Amino acid sequence: AEGSVRNPYYRSLAPFSAAKFRMHLVTRLDGYSAGSAIRLTDLSLQAKPLKGPFFFDGAANRTDGAYGPMEKLLEKAAKDLTTAKFQATYHGAPEFVDPGQRLMGYASWGSNDGSFDLGAYRRLKFHPGALAETYVSTSGRTFLPTEGGQSLIADLIEQGVTGVKGYVSEPYTFALAEPPVLFVKYVAGANLAESFYAASKVVRWKDVVIGDPLCAPYAKR
């Protein structure tokens, strides 16, 4: 789309180098309060290399057109993590689910799921170091307490996620973070910023990445 730039770090397996890729990876610390924003760094420091659980919640109303490939990426993320010996689940049934346990990773269609349940969304809980992505066009439109409209990543920050990507206005599906890249790169030892940027096809667009960029619980010590 006009205004976006293809991300040279997209799907890169290498550690990030500003000199090599001729850009910087930028994240923000934000939330409903200063305390919520500051807690993101605390969670980064507390993060441990847990084997999961990772949870990917599919949507029955997002299986065709441009949505279909993104739905398949949720399933692929679970398969790839399982192959790498992590605990990962793809939930393809129609209901919107709170899995009832703290998560190390999460992706869903948020309020674009035809069965979206705001109560279940706000019950999601996370381990320190957890990352999340939601396929929601305006999930990063505000970090002020707000009622109505599409689901917000600010709620997930409040509920303990350590890193999350959101969008200030319609990004189109090509700009969404690809869960298989995001989570597989992260558990292979990349930091939060590298993981989100490697999973994103474009830069200089509608995205905002929240979290301590250097959070890397799976890095070899």
CSV table of N, CA and C in Angstrom, one decimal, residues 32 121 132-134 138-143 151-158 161 164-167 208-210:
chain,number,residue,atom,x,y,z
A,32,TYR,N,-2.5,1.5,29.9
A,32,TYR,CA,-3.5,2.4,30.5
A,32,TYR,C,-2.9,3.3,31.5
A,121,TYR,N,-11.8,-12.6,26.5
A,121,TYR,CA,-10.6,-11.8,26.0
A,121,TYR,C,-10.0,-11.2,27.2
A,132,ALA,N,2.1,-11.6,22.1
A,132,ALA,CA,0.8,-11.8,21.5
A,132,ALA,C,0.6,-11.0,20.2
A,133,GLU,N,-0.3,-11.4,19.3
A,133,GLU,CA,-0.7,-10.7,18.2
A,133,GLU,C,-2.2,-11.0,18.0
A,134,THR,N,-2.9,-9.9,17.6
A,134,THR,CA,-4.3,-10.1,17.3
A,134,THR,C,-4.6,-9.5,15.9
A,138,THR,N,-7.8,-2.0,14.4
A,138,THR,CA,-7.5,-0.8,15.2
A,138,THR,C,-7.2,-1.1,16.7
A,139,SER,N,-6.5,-2.2,16.9
A,139,SER,CA,-6.2,-2.7,18.2
A,139,SER,C,-5.2,-1.8,19.0
A,140,GLY,N,-4.5,-0.9,18.2
A,140,GLY,CA,-3.6,0.0,18.9
A,140,GLY,C,-4.0,1.4,18.7
A,141,ARG,N,-5.3,1.7,18.5
A,141,ARG,CA,-5.8,3.0,18.2
A,141,ARG,C,-5.7,3.9,19.4
A,142,THR,N,-5.7,3.4,20.6
A,142,THR,CA,-5.7,4.1,21.9
A,142,THR,C,-5.1,3.3,23.0
A,143,PHE,N,-4.5,4.0,24.0
A,143,PHE,CA,-4.1,3.4,25.2
A,143,PHE,C,-4.7,4.1,26.4
A,151,SER,N,-11.4,-4.7,19.7
A,151,SER,CA,-10.6,-5.1,20.9
A,151,SER,C,-9.3,-4.4,20.9
A,152,LEU,N,-8.8,-4.1,22.1
A,152,LEU,CA,-7.5,-3.4,22.2
A,152,LEU,C,-6.4,-4.2,22.8
A,153,ILE,N,-5.2,-3.9,22.3
A,153,ILE,CA,-4.0,-4.6,22.9
A,153,ILE,C,-3.7,-4.0,24.3
A,154,ALA,N,-4.2,-2.8,24.6
A,154,ALA,CA,-4.0,-2.3,25.9
A,154,ALA,C,-4.6,-3.2,27.0
A,155,ASP,N,-5.7,-3.9,26.7
A,155,ASP,CA,-6.2,-4.8,27.6
A,155,ASP,C,-5.2,-5.9,27.9
A,156,LEU,N,-4.6,-6.4,26.8
A,156,LEU,CA,-3.6,-7.5,27.0
A,156,LEU,C,-2.4,-7.1,27.8
A,157,ILE,N,-2.0,-5.8,27.6
A,157,ILE,CA,-0.9,-5.3,28.5
A,157,ILE,C,-1.3,-5.3,29.9
A,158,GLU,N,-2.6,-4.8,30.2
A,158,GLU,CA,-3.1,-4.8,31.5
A,158,GLU,C,-3.1,-6.2,32.2
A,161,VAL,N,0.6,-9.3,29.4
A,161,VAL,CA,1.5,-9.7,28.3
A,161,VAL,C,2.7,-8.8,28.3
A,164,VAL,N,3.5,-7.1,22.4
A,164,VAL,CA,2.3,-7.3,21.6
A,164,VAL,C,2.4,-6.2,20.5
A,165,LYS,N,1.8,-6.6,19.3
A,165,LYS,CA,1.7,-5.7,18.2
A,165,LYS,C,0.3,-5.2,17.9
A,166,GLY,N,0.1,-4.0,17.6
A,166,GLY,CA,-1.2,-3.4,17.3
A,166,GLY,C,-1.2,-2.5,16.1
A,167,TYR,N,-2.3,-2.0,15.8
A,167,TYR,CA,-2.5,-1.2,14.5
A,167,TYR,C,-3.4,0.0,14.8
A,208,VAL,N,2.3,-0.7,15.6
A,208,VAL,CA,3.1,-0.3,16.8
A,208,VAL,C,3.4,-1.6,17.6
A,209,VAL,N,4.7,-1.7,17.9
A,209,VAL,CA,5.1,-2.9,18.7
A,209,VAL,C,5.4,-2.4,20.2
A,210,ILE,N,4.8,-3.0,21.1
A,210,ILE,CA,4.8,-2.7,22.5
A,210,ILE,C,5.7,-3.7,23.2
